[in-house]
Structure formats: C-alpha cells, structure tokens
Short mmCIF file of C-alpha atoms in Angstrom, two decimals:
data_model
loop_
_atom_site.label_atom_id
_atom_site.label_comp_id
_atom_site.label_asym_id
_atom_site.label_seq_id
_atom_site.Cartn_x
_atom_site.Cartn_y
_atom_site.Cartn_z
CA UNK A 1 89.32 82.11 77.39
CA UNK A 2 89.41 82.06 81.18
CA UNK A 3 93.01 83.29 81.10
CA UNK A 4 94.48 80.15 82.63
CA UNK A 5 96.71 77.56 81.07
CA UNK A 6 95.47 74.10 82.00
CA UNK A 7 97.51 70.97 81.40
CA UNK A 8 95.58 67.69 81.02
CA UNK A 9 98.41 65.70 82.61
CA UNK A 10 101.53 66.49 84.60
CA UNK A 11 104.43 67.25 82.22
CA UNK A 12 107.61 65.14 82.50
CA UNK A 13 110.75 67.23 82.92
CA UNK A 14 114.05 65.95 81.53
CA UNK A 15 117.48 67.21 80.52
CA UNK A 16 118.14 68.41 76.97
CA UNK A 17 120.04 65.28 75.85
CA UNK A 18 117.33 63.01 77.18
CA UNK A 19 114.72 65.25 75.61
CA UNK A 20 116.32 64.94 72.17
CA UNK A 21 116.30 61.13 72.37
CA UNK A 22 112.74 61.17 73.62
CA UNK A 23 111.78 63.51 70.82
CA UNK A 24 113.22 61.23 68.12
CA UNK A 25 111.48 58.23 69.62
CA UNK A 26 108.35 60.24 69.96
CA UNK A 27 108.17 60.92 66.22
CA UNK A 28 107.82 57.21 65.56
CA UNK A 29 105.43 56.71 68.40
CA UNK A 30 103.26 59.60 67.30
CA UNK A 31 102.67 57.98 63.93
CA UNK A 32 100.96 55.08 65.66
CA UNK A 33 99.55 56.89 68.61
CA UNK A 34 98.80 60.58 67.96
CA UNK A 35 99.02 62.70 71.05
CA UNK A 36 101.46 60.43 72.94
CA UNK A 37 104.35 62.82 72.40
CA UNK A 38 102.32 65.70 73.75
CA UNK A 39 101.45 63.64 76.81
CA UNK A 40 105.06 62.66 77.47
CA UNK A 41 106.71 65.99 76.78
CA UNK A 42 105.64 69.32 78.26
CA UNK A 43 106.43 72.61 76.51
CA UNK A 44 109.51 73.32 78.65
CA UNK A 45 112.42 71.28 80.02
CA UNK A 46 114.77 72.43 82.77
CA UNK A 47 113.23 75.89 82.46
CA UNK A 48 114.39 76.14 78.81
CA UNK A 49 112.23 76.40 75.76
CA UNK A 50 112.39 73.16 73.72
CA UNK A 51 109.32 73.26 71.51
CA UNK A 52 107.76 76.29 69.92
CA UNK A 53 104.26 75.06 70.65
CA UNK A 54 102.14 76.44 73.47
CA UNK A 55 99.51 74.64 75.51
CA UNK A 56 96.01 75.51 74.44
CA UNK A 57 94.01 77.71 76.77
CA UNK A 58 91.12 75.95 78.41
CA UNK A 59 87.61 77.21 77.99
CA UNK A 60 85.80 78.59 81.00
CA UNK A 61 83.74 75.42 81.32
CA UNK A 62 86.93 73.30 81.49
CA UNK A 63 88.24 75.13 84.54
CA UNK A 64 86.57 73.11 87.26
CA UNK A 65 85.15 75.12 90.11
CA UNK A 66 85.35 78.44 88.24
CA UNK A 67 81.87 79.88 87.76
CA UNK A 68 83.05 83.31 86.56
CA UNK A 69 81.30 84.26 83.31
CA UNK A 70 83.54 84.31 80.25
CA UNK A 71 82.67 87.97 79.63
CA UNK A 72 83.20 90.34 82.55
CA UNK A 73 81.93 93.89 82.86
CA UNK A 74 84.85 95.73 84.44
CA UNK A 75 83.69 98.49 86.80
CA UNK A 76 86.50 98.26 89.34
CA UNK A 77 89.13 100.74 88.18
CA UNK A 78 89.63 101.86 91.78
CA UNK A 79 90.67 98.29 92.57
CA UNK A 80 92.35 96.83 89.50
CA UNK A 81 91.69 97.60 85.85
CA UNK A 82 92.13 95.25 82.90
CA UNK A 83 95.40 95.94 81.10
CA UNK A 84 95.36 97.51 77.64
CA UNK A 85 96.59 95.33 74.82
CA UNK A 86 99.75 97.43 74.58
CA UNK A 87 100.74 96.64 78.17
CA UNK A 88 99.97 92.94 77.86
CA UNK A 89 101.91 92.66 74.60
CA UNK A 90 104.86 94.53 76.09
CA UNK A 91 105.01 92.08 78.99
CA UNK A 92 104.54 88.93 76.95
CA UNK A 93 107.02 90.07 74.32
CA UNK A 94 109.64 90.82 76.94
CA UNK A 95 109.09 87.51 78.74
CA UNK A 96 109.46 85.58 75.51
CA UNK A 97 112.67 87.46 74.73
CA UNK A 98 113.91 86.76 78.27
CA UNK A 99 113.29 83.04 77.77
CA UNK A 100 115.22 83.21 74.49
CA UNK A 101 118.32 85.13 75.61
CA UNK A 102 118.26 84.98 79.41
CA UNK A 103 117.13 87.46 82.05
CA UNK A 104 120.33 89.49 82.38
CA UNK A 105 120.83 89.81 78.63
CA UNK A 106 117.20 90.77 78.09
CA UNK A 107 117.44 93.46 80.77
CA UNK A 108 120.59 94.85 79.17
CA UNK A 109 119.44 94.78 75.55
CA UNK A 110 115.80 95.75 76.09
CA UNK A 111 115.71 98.20 79.00
CA UNK A 112 112.35 99.66 79.92
CA UNK A 113 111.59 103.37 79.97
CA UNK A 114 108.97 103.32 82.73
CA UNK A 115 110.59 106.15 84.69
CA UNK A 116 110.61 108.37 81.62
CA UNK A 117 106.98 107.58 80.81
CA UNK A 118 105.88 108.30 84.38
CA UNK A 119 107.94 111.50 84.59
CA UNK A 120 106.15 112.80 81.50
CA UNK A 121 102.78 111.85 82.98
CA UNK A 122 103.54 113.44 86.37
CA UNK A 123 105.29 116.48 84.85
CA UNK A 124 108.53 116.04 86.74
CA UNK A 125 112.14 115.06 86.02
CA UNK A 126 112.97 111.42 85.43
CA UNK A 127 115.57 111.67 88.23
CA UNK A 128 112.68 112.30 90.65
CA UNK A 129 110.91 108.98 89.92
CA UNK A 130 111.56 105.68 91.70
CA UNK A 131 109.94 102.38 90.74
CA UNK A 132 108.50 100.15 93.47
CA UNK A 133 106.16 97.16 93.48
CA UNK A 134 103.10 98.95 94.88
CA UNK A 135 101.77 102.32 95.96
CA UNK A 136 101.85 101.28 99.61
CA UNK A 137 105.51 100.24 99.32
CA UNK A 138 106.28 103.59 97.70
CA UNK A 139 104.37 105.52 100.37
CA UNK A 140 106.12 103.59 103.16
CA UNK A 141 109.59 104.20 101.68
CA UNK A 142 108.86 107.92 101.74
CA UNK A 143 107.26 108.04 105.17
CA UNK A 144 109.86 105.90 106.94
CA UNK A 145 112.68 107.93 105.41
CA UNK A 146 111.63 110.91 107.53
CA UNK A 147 113.71 111.59 110.65
CA UNK A 148 111.12 111.74 113.41
CA UNK A 149 112.93 111.85 116.74
CA UNK A 150 110.74 113.29 119.51
CA UNK A 151 107.44 114.83 120.56
CA UNK A 152 108.62 118.08 118.98
CA UNK A 153 107.93 116.47 115.59
CA UNK A 154 104.38 116.48 114.28
CA UNK A 155 102.32 114.46 111.83
CA UNK A 156 99.34 116.44 110.55
CA UNK A 157 96.74 114.38 108.72
CA UNK A 158 93.01 114.53 108.12
CA UNK A 159 90.15 112.54 109.66
CA UNK A 160 89.47 110.70 106.40
CA UNK A 161 92.66 108.71 105.96
CA UNK A 162 93.62 105.45 104.29
CA UNK A 163 94.05 102.74 106.93
CA UNK A 164 97.43 101.62 105.57
CA UNK A 165 98.80 105.11 106.17
CA UNK A 166 97.10 105.66 109.52
CA UNK A 167 98.62 102.58 111.15
CA UNK A 168 102.06 103.80 110.05
CA UNK A 169 101.45 107.13 111.81
CA UNK A 170 100.51 105.29 114.98
CA UNK A 171 103.60 103.11 114.79
CA UNK A 172 105.88 106.10 114.25
CA UNK A 173 104.30 107.93 117.19
CA UNK A 174 104.85 104.86 119.37
CA UNK A 175 108.47 104.51 118.29
CA UNK A 176 109.61 108.12 118.41
CA UNK A 177 107.05 110.10 120.41
CA UNK A 178 106.06 112.16 117.37
CA UNK A 179 102.67 113.78 117.82
CA UNK A 180 99.73 112.97 115.54
CA UNK A 181 97.26 115.79 115.02
CA UNK A 182 94.10 114.71 113.18
CA UNK A 183 92.52 117.63 111.34
CA UNK A 184 88.77 117.77 110.64
CA UNK A 185 86.87 117.43 107.40
CA UNK A 186 84.25 119.97 106.47
CA UNK A 187 80.65 118.81 106.66
CA UNK A 188 80.72 118.33 102.89
CA UNK A 189 83.67 115.92 103.14
CA UNK A 190 86.37 118.31 101.91
CA UNK A 191 89.55 118.66 103.93
CA UNK A 192 89.43 121.70 106.21
CA UNK A 193 92.34 123.72 104.80
CA UNK A 194 91.91 126.67 107.24
CA UNK A 195 92.22 124.18 110.10
CA UNK A 196 95.50 123.01 108.57
CA UNK A 197 96.81 126.56 108.40
CA UNK A 198 95.85 127.15 112.03
CA UNK A 199 97.76 123.99 113.01
CA UNK A 200 100.82 125.08 111.05
CA UNK A 201 100.71 128.50 112.68
CA UNK A 202 100.94 126.89 116.11
CA UNK A 203 104.60 126.28 115.43
CA UNK A 204 106.23 129.56 116.40
CA UNK A 205 108.60 131.47 114.18
CA UNK A 206 111.55 130.83 116.52
CA UNK A 207 110.86 127.07 116.54
CA UNK A 208 110.80 127.00 112.76
CA UNK A 209 114.11 128.88 112.65
CA UNK A 210 115.81 126.46 115.04
CA UNK A 211 114.34 123.24 113.64
CA UNK A 212 112.90 123.92 110.18
CA UNK A 213 110.77 121.37 108.39
CA UNK A 214 109.93 119.25 111.45
CA UNK A 215 106.23 118.96 110.57
CA UNK A 216 104.80 116.44 108.12
CA UNK A 217 101.51 117.13 106.38
CA UNK A 218 99.99 113.96 104.90
CA UNK A 219 97.00 113.96 102.57
CA UNK A 220 95.22 111.24 100.65
CA UNK A 221 94.29 112.88 97.36
CA UNK A 222 91.26 110.60 96.86
CA UNK A 223 90.11 108.32 99.64
CA UNK A 224 89.55 104.68 98.67
CA UNK A 225 85.76 104.73 99.19
CA UNK A 226 85.07 108.41 98.51
CA UNK A 227 84.55 110.47 95.38
CA UNK A 228 86.06 113.73 96.61
CA UNK A 229 89.31 114.91 95.03
CA UNK A 230 90.85 116.80 97.91
CA UNK A 231 92.39 120.27 97.38
CA UNK A 232 96.00 119.12 97.24
CA UNK A 233 97.32 122.30 95.61
CA UNK A 234 95.94 124.42 98.47
CA UNK A 235 97.55 122.08 101.01
CA UNK A 236 100.83 122.20 99.08
CA UNK A 237 100.83 126.01 99.08
CA UNK A 238 100.47 126.07 102.88
CA UNK A 239 103.25 123.54 103.32
CA UNK A 240 105.51 125.72 101.17
CA UNK A 241 104.61 128.81 103.18
CA UNK A 242 105.23 127.24 106.58
CA UNK A 243 108.14 124.96 105.69
CA UNK A 244 106.33 121.66 106.25
CA UNK A 245 107.03 118.40 104.43
CA UNK A 246 104.13 117.35 102.18
CA UNK A 247 103.47 113.64 101.55
CA UNK A 248 100.65 113.08 99.05
CA UNK A 249 98.99 109.73 98.42
CA UNK A 250 97.96 109.78 94.75
CA UNK A 251 97.09 106.09 94.54
CA UNK A 252 93.54 106.79 93.32
CA UNK A 253 94.28 109.87 91.24
CA UNK A 254 97.20 109.09 88.89
CA UNK A 255 95.62 107.68 85.75
CA UNK A 256 92.14 108.84 86.70
CA UNK A 257 92.79 112.58 86.33
CA UNK A 258 95.67 114.90 85.43
CA UNK A 259 98.28 115.01 88.22
CA UNK A 260 101.00 117.66 88.04
CA UNK A 261 103.20 117.06 91.07
CA UNK A 262 105.00 120.39 90.63
CA UNK A 263 101.73 122.32 90.61
CA UNK A 264 100.52 120.41 93.68
CA UNK A 265 103.69 121.33 95.60
CA UNK A 266 104.23 117.93 97.18
CA UNK A 267 107.60 116.58 98.32
CA UNK A 268 106.54 112.97 97.83
CA UNK A 269 103.75 111.35 95.82
CA UNK A 270 103.05 107.64 95.52
CA UNK A 271 101.02 105.73 92.98
CA UNK A 272 100.15 102.29 91.68
CA UNK A 273 99.96 100.77 88.24
CA UNK A 274 97.03 98.39 88.68
CA UNK A 275 94.22 100.90 89.21
CA UNK A 276 93.33 103.74 86.84
CA UNK A 277 96.65 103.54 85.01
CA UNK A 278 95.73 100.00 83.84
CA UNK A 279 99.24 98.64 84.35
CA UNK A 280 100.02 95.16 85.74
CA UNK A 281 99.81 94.31 89.42
CA UNK A 282 103.10 94.49 91.28
CA UNK A 283 103.98 97.93 89.91
CA UNK A 284 104.14 101.20 91.77
CA UNK A 285 106.13 104.41 91.81
CA UNK A 286 107.34 107.21 94.04
CA UNK A 287 107.91 110.83 93.12
CA UNK A 288 110.60 112.48 95.26
CA UNK A 289 111.05 116.22 94.89
CA UNK A 290 114.59 117.37 94.10
CA UNK A 291 114.85 119.39 97.31
CA UNK A 292 113.95 116.31 99.36
CA UNK A 293 116.76 114.37 97.68
CA UNK A 294 119.29 117.15 98.24
CA UNK A 295 118.25 117.98 101.81
CA UNK A 296 118.50 114.33 102.90
CA UNK A 297 122.23 114.26 102.17
CA UNK A 298 123.13 117.82 103.13
CA UNK A 299 125.59 117.91 105.99
CA UNK A 300 124.19 119.45 109.15
CA UNK A 301 120.58 119.37 107.97
CA UNK A 302 117.97 119.39 110.76
CA UNK A 303 114.94 118.84 108.54
CA UNK A 304 112.77 115.73 108.46
CA UNK A 305 114.19 114.61 105.12
CA UNK A 306 116.38 111.57 105.57
CA UNK A 307 117.76 108.48 103.88
CA UNK A 308 115.57 105.65 102.59
CA UNK A 309 114.66 103.20 105.38
CA UNK A 310 116.48 100.40 103.55
CA UNK A 311 119.08 100.43 100.80
CA UNK A 312 121.22 98.05 98.82
CA UNK A 313 124.00 98.36 96.25
CA UNK A 314 121.62 99.64 93.56
CA UNK A 315 120.55 102.64 95.63
CA UNK A 316 123.96 103.42 97.08
CA UNK A 317 127.60 103.02 96.11
CA UNK A 318 129.86 101.11 98.52
CA UNK A 319 132.57 103.71 98.17
CA UNK A 320 135.05 102.49 100.82
CA UNK A 321 135.10 99.44 103.12
CA UNK A 322 133.38 101.49 105.84
CA UNK A 323 131.28 104.02 103.92
CA UNK A 324 128.66 104.37 101.22
CA UNK A 325 127.23 107.16 99.09
CA UNK A 326 123.55 107.38 98.18
CA UNK A 327 122.65 107.82 94.54
CA UNK A 328 121.82 111.45 93.78
CA UNK A 329 118.40 110.63 92.31
CA UNK A 330 115.19 108.89 93.40
CA UNK A 331 116.57 105.48 92.44
CA UNK A 332 118.12 105.45 95.91
CA UNK A 333 114.64 104.32 97.06
CA UNK A 334 114.72 101.23 94.82
CA UNK A 335 116.16 97.77 95.42
CA UNK A 336 118.16 95.74 92.91
CA UNK A 337 115.70 92.92 92.16
CA UNK A 338 112.66 93.85 90.08
CA UNK A 339 110.05 92.41 87.75
CA UNK A 340 111.37 93.74 84.44
CA UNK A 341 108.43 92.43 82.41
CA UNK A 342 105.96 94.20 84.69
CA UNK A 343 107.91 97.44 84.30
CA UNK A 344 107.66 97.15 80.53
CA UNK A 345 103.91 96.79 81.06
CA UNK A 346 103.91 99.84 83.34
CA UNK A 347 105.73 101.87 80.71
CA UNK A 348 103.24 100.87 78.01
CA UNK A 349 100.25 101.66 80.24
CA UNK A 350 101.64 105.11 81.08
CA UNK A 351 102.15 105.83 77.39
CA UNK A 352 98.56 104.75 76.65
CA UNK A 353 97.24 106.96 79.45
CA UNK A 354 99.15 109.95 78.14
CA UNK A 355 97.95 109.27 74.59
CA UNK A 356 94.28 108.97 75.53
CA UNK A 357 94.55 112.08 77.69
CA UNK A 358 94.02 112.10 81.49
CA UNK A 359 91.71 115.14 81.30
CA UNK A 360 89.53 113.55 78.63
CA UNK A 361 89.53 110.24 80.48
CA UNK A 362 88.46 111.97 83.69
CA UNK A 363 85.63 113.87 81.99
CA UNK A 364 84.24 110.67 80.48
CA UNK A 365 84.54 108.62 83.68
CA UNK A 366 82.92 111.30 85.84
CA UNK A 367 79.97 111.52 83.41
CA UNK A 368 79.48 107.79 83.79
CA UNK A 369 79.74 108.11 87.58
CA UNK A 370 77.08 110.85 87.59
CA UNK A 371 74.79 108.62 85.52
CA UNK A 372 75.42 105.80 87.97
CA UNK A 373 74.62 107.92 91.02
CA UNK A 374 71.43 109.15 89.42
CA UNK A 375 70.35 105.59 88.69
CA UNK A 376 71.24 104.34 92.16
CA UNK A 377 69.24 107.14 93.77
CA UNK A 378 66.14 105.78 92.00
CA UNK A 379 66.62 102.24 93.37
CA UNK A 380 64.70 101.73 96.65
CA UNK A 381 67.01 101.19 99.60
CA UNK A 382 70.26 102.46 98.00
CA UNK A 383 72.16 104.99 100.10
CA UNK A 384 74.98 106.77 98.27
CA UNK A 385 78.02 107.11 100.53
CA UNK A 386 80.90 108.44 98.42
CA UNK A 387 80.22 112.04 99.49
CA UNK A 388 78.00 113.64 102.13
CA UNK A 389 74.57 114.92 100.99
CA UNK A 390 75.80 118.50 101.51
CA UNK A 391 78.59 118.13 98.95
CA UNK A 392 78.21 120.71 96.18
CA UNK A 393 80.40 120.53 93.08
CA UNK A 394 80.41 124.31 92.50
CA UNK A 395 81.55 124.95 96.06
CA UNK A 396 84.12 122.19 95.72
CA UNK A 397 85.59 123.74 92.58
CA UNK A 398 85.93 127.08 94.33
CA UNK A 399 88.01 125.35 97.00
CA UNK A 400 90.19 123.43 94.55
CA UNK A 401 88.34 120.15 95.06
CA UNK A 402 86.26 118.03 92.68
CA UNK A 403 84.21 114.84 92.42
CA UNK A 404 85.74 111.78 90.77
CA UNK A 405 84.48 108.52 89.27
CA UNK A 406 84.35 106.47 92.47
CA UNK A 407 80.77 105.65 93.45
CA UNK A 408 79.92 103.89 96.71
CA UNK A 409 76.57 102.89 98.17
CA UNK A 410 75.01 100.50 100.68
CA UNK A 411 71.61 99.05 101.49
CA UNK A 412 72.36 97.48 104.85
CA UNK A 413 71.13 100.49 106.84
CA UNK A 414 67.82 100.47 104.93
CA UNK A 415 67.08 96.92 103.72
CA UNK A 416 69.47 94.90 105.85
CA UNK A 417 71.32 93.67 102.73
CA UNK A 418 75.06 93.39 103.33
CA UNK A 419 77.39 94.87 100.73
CA UNK A 420 79.35 91.61 100.65
CA UNK A 421 76.21 89.70 99.61
CA UNK A 422 75.34 92.16 96.88
CA UNK A 423 78.94 92.08 95.66
CA UNK A 424 78.81 88.28 95.39
CA UNK A 425 75.55 88.46 93.46
CA UNK A 426 76.95 90.97 90.98
CA UNK A 427 80.14 88.98 90.61
CA UNK A 428 78.11 85.88 89.71
CA UNK A 429 76.54 87.93 86.93
CA UNK A 430 79.93 88.94 85.59
CA UNK A 431 79.99 92.49 86.98
CA UNK A 432 83.32 93.34 88.60
CA UNK A 433 82.97 95.74 91.54
CA UNK A 434 84.41 95.68 95.06
CA UNK A 435 83.55 96.22 98.72
CA UNK A 436 85.15 98.89 100.90
CA UNK A 437 85.06 98.78 104.71
CA UNK A 438 84.32 101.84 106.80
CA UNK A 439 87.62 101.67 108.69
CA UNK A 440 89.45 104.29 106.58
CA UNK A 441 88.56 107.08 108.98
CA UNK A 442 89.62 108.39 112.39
CA UNK A 443 86.09 109.42 113.42
CA UNK A 444 84.19 106.68 115.35
CA UNK A 445 80.85 107.67 113.77
CA UNK A 446 82.23 107.14 110.27
CA UNK A 447 83.82 103.84 111.26
CA UNK A 448 80.45 102.59 112.56
CA UNK A 449 78.81 102.80 109.13
CA UNK A 450 78.21 99.65 107.07
CA UNK A 451 80.68 98.58 104.39
CA UNK A 452 79.89 99.88 100.92
CA UNK A 453 79.79 98.52 97.40
CA UNK A 454 82.34 100.46 95.33
CA UNK A 455 81.80 100.93 91.59
CA UNK A 456 84.44 102.79 89.62
CA UNK A 457 83.94 103.19 85.87
CA UNK A 458 86.77 104.49 83.72
CA UNK A 459 87.28 105.74 80.19
CA UNK A 460 87.04 102.20 78.81
CA UNK A 461 83.37 101.93 79.84
CA UNK A 462 80.21 103.02 78.03
CA UNK A 463 76.83 104.35 79.16
CA UNK A 464 75.17 101.09 78.15
CA UNK A 465 77.39 99.24 80.63
CA UNK A 466 76.32 101.57 83.42
CA UNK A 467 72.69 100.86 82.56
CA UNK A 468 73.40 97.11 82.58
CA UNK A 469 74.95 97.39 86.04
CA UNK A 470 72.04 99.46 87.37
CA UNK A 471 69.50 96.92 86.15
CA UNK A 472 71.47 94.10 87.79
CA UNK A 473 71.76 96.01 91.06
CA UNK A 474 68.03 96.68 91.16
CA UNK A 475 67.19 93.03 90.49
CA UNK A 476 69.71 91.54 92.91
CA UNK A 477 68.95 94.03 95.67
CA UNK A 478 65.23 93.27 95.42
CA UNK A 479 65.92 89.53 95.49
CA UNK A 480 68.27 89.76 98.47
CA UNK A 481 65.82 91.97 100.33
CA UNK A 482 63.02 89.43 99.75
CA UNK A 483 65.24 86.61 101.00
CA UNK A 484 66.17 88.70 104.01
CA UNK A 485 62.52 89.25 104.77
CA UNK A 486 61.73 85.56 104.36
#
C-alpha cells in the first residue's frame, strides 16, 4: 500500500541453467519446508523473468522509518500530481512487455504516440513537438539554441521570473555580452505589457532591418508561487509586430488550463508531465514553431534562431564524413536514449487531460482555489501571497490575464511560524503541499519576503478536501504559534 516493494531477504541471483536445477530441487524442499523456495529464489534472474509471481507489497507499517499516512490528500498539482490509472497502466503494461520481448523489440512493436497527443493538446503540428525529460531541459534546449553574440542582442524578461530561467540569462550575458533588460510588473502583479512595447520600440527601424530578430522576449506564463496567468497572447502579438523571438515557459499552465500555442504567438513553449498534466516524472516537452525550425537552417540568416545546443544521430543525419544535416522537425532537439515507458505514460496522461477538458478542469480547480483563499483569510495570521492585494480579476480579464489554482500563504511575518514547519506538520497529517522560496524574482523587496506554503488543487479534488485542509491548517498553525510563544 505504501507503493514500495520490500523483500524480506536478499534474493540470490543465478544463471538460467542453475535456476532450473534449483527450481526442481526447490519443489521437493518446499514440500517439507514451505517458503524455502521463495527465500532462495527471487522473482528475477540475470535480469530475465523466471517466475510469474510478484513480491507482495508491504503495508505502510512494514516500511520501517516511513511515517507517511497510507491515505494522502494530494493538493500539490503545481509540484507533482498523482498519475491517473490510465498512465500508470500504460507504463506498467509497456514495462512488462519490454521484459518479455526486450527493449528494442518493444520500442519497435509498441511505439508511443506522445507527440501526437501533445500536439492535439497544444493545437500545433506533431512535427513541432519534441520530447525531453523535463520542462527545464526543454526550456534550456530552446534558450541555448539562440545565437546571442554581442551586446547588440537583448534579453527582455519580467521582474517576476523563475530562478532556473534567470540564472541562464545571467550566464548568457556573461558569455556573450548580451544585455538583460528586466521589465516591471504592474502593482497588481500583471506583466507590464506597455513597458514591453516601449522596450521593443527602442530598437530602431534601421537596426531591425539590418539584424532582424535579435531580441528575445521571455515570459513565464504562471510563476511557480503566484496565481496570475500572465497575458501571453498580448506579449506574443507585440513580438510578432516587432520581430522579436518569444520564449514562453508554460510549465505551470499546460494541463491546468487550455493552452493554444498558435493563439499565444510563441516561438517556443516548454512544459512538464508531472504537474497538472498528471504524467510521470522524467517527462517534458518542447514546442518549436515551424518558422523557428526553418529559420535556424536557412543559409545567410542573421536572426537569433539557431541549432540545438547539442545533437546526436537521432536529431541529425551524418550525411558525409565531414557534414551533417539537422532533421527538419522538432525532433532535432531530442537525444537518442529515452524512457519509453514514461513516454507511454505521458501519452496516456495527455489523452486523459484532453478527454476531461482543460477548460472544465481549470474552472473546477479555480473554484476550489477561491474557496481555499476565502478560508485562509479567516485563519488568524495567514497572509495570502499568490497575488498582490490590488489584484482584480475583472481588470485582469480585460488585460488578457487571469487567476489560476495556485494558492500561497505564509504566517512567518505575523506569527513567526516558518512555512517549512507548517509544511512538515501538514505532511505528517497526510496533506501533500509544498514550500516555495521567495527567490523567483529580480526585485530585492520581493526576494526578502518569507517562503510560502503552496497549495494547488486540481480537477481531481473536491470541496470537502479543501475544508479538511483548512481545518488542519488552522489547528497546526495555532499549535505552532503556541509553541513559538512558549
């Protein structure tokens, strides 16, 4: 029940011939001493399946040192969601087939269709989808493919930025001299789109004619500890108008809400499987717009679009002893080795997401998040941090923004209770949430704030579970505050 396979004793590994002899002898032995065969022979020998039996799963109480309750309330979709049965079954079924026929044969006879499933979800062509092992790997492949060369090149980003992306900007600026321009957020936490347009206008018409597309605009669609869905379509329209490259981080949006990459106008979009999409860990994807693929290989191109930062023989053809040709599609960003079982799980999860309906899922999750915020506001000492107090949903909608199902709060600034301590207390009660640091921001004032507890319900949750979490938060916060005072 705890999800682990525990063996009472170390299995003895032996070759097939030895195993057969041992098996025959074991039949006789087992008549006199039941269980001896099981103790002598594990379920696998030399990596091959010998017996059809499986080791029994241990109960939670048998897993020494594991105090996690057997039933967990999952409220951490922004971190990692539990997989749907369809995804788990797809992975297990493929792994069992792989054991039976071998990895290469299984890959050939049971190919996944993860790219097709994701293309349907993202509303793009399958040739524009690459599969990676995480959203950050996908984002990095896109970013480091860009041909920054000098201080004439610019990286435009916003003050609220994911730390994993921000450090890459700093490294690129150090390596090439490219300039980073950090654009402000409005007081309500929404990206200042007019400030972006003013920055794009600073590149003169003659400069754009001589060196088109030398500006990157990077936007995180939903920040890791914030509830604001930034106006990506408005940013994309400006990038189209001024010839800038648009890199969109959709790690927290794909699976949570409808994402149409064509409508958003981005050149690249990255995502992960493990969050709102409910796919296995170790899965990610990259959308690469057709024009970015074509421009990267066009002779004489002076744009930022370039080749992937690393390639192998699956992303390029070794055409002559001293030359290669990139694949014409997004698979040029992939490497040969991959977790095929995980990709079957990713495919199944994407199909489930499409079937349940991203718009319907988003509406349900945001209703739960609103209920959660309302309940937190009534708990003494809770300070909601996922959006500034001045955030207004009507105003946000008029700007192309919205509020999502990520809820963050802290009580350190009021009661002196650290988010890490409250997280541990909730975890002990079987409530899965997470903690987000304040370092995902360029502004020193924002970085100085306490870490926050992040709760992120999804369409698999119910109102009763939100109420359970609120009651636990109130109890644990009061207890921790009393202990702090003592």
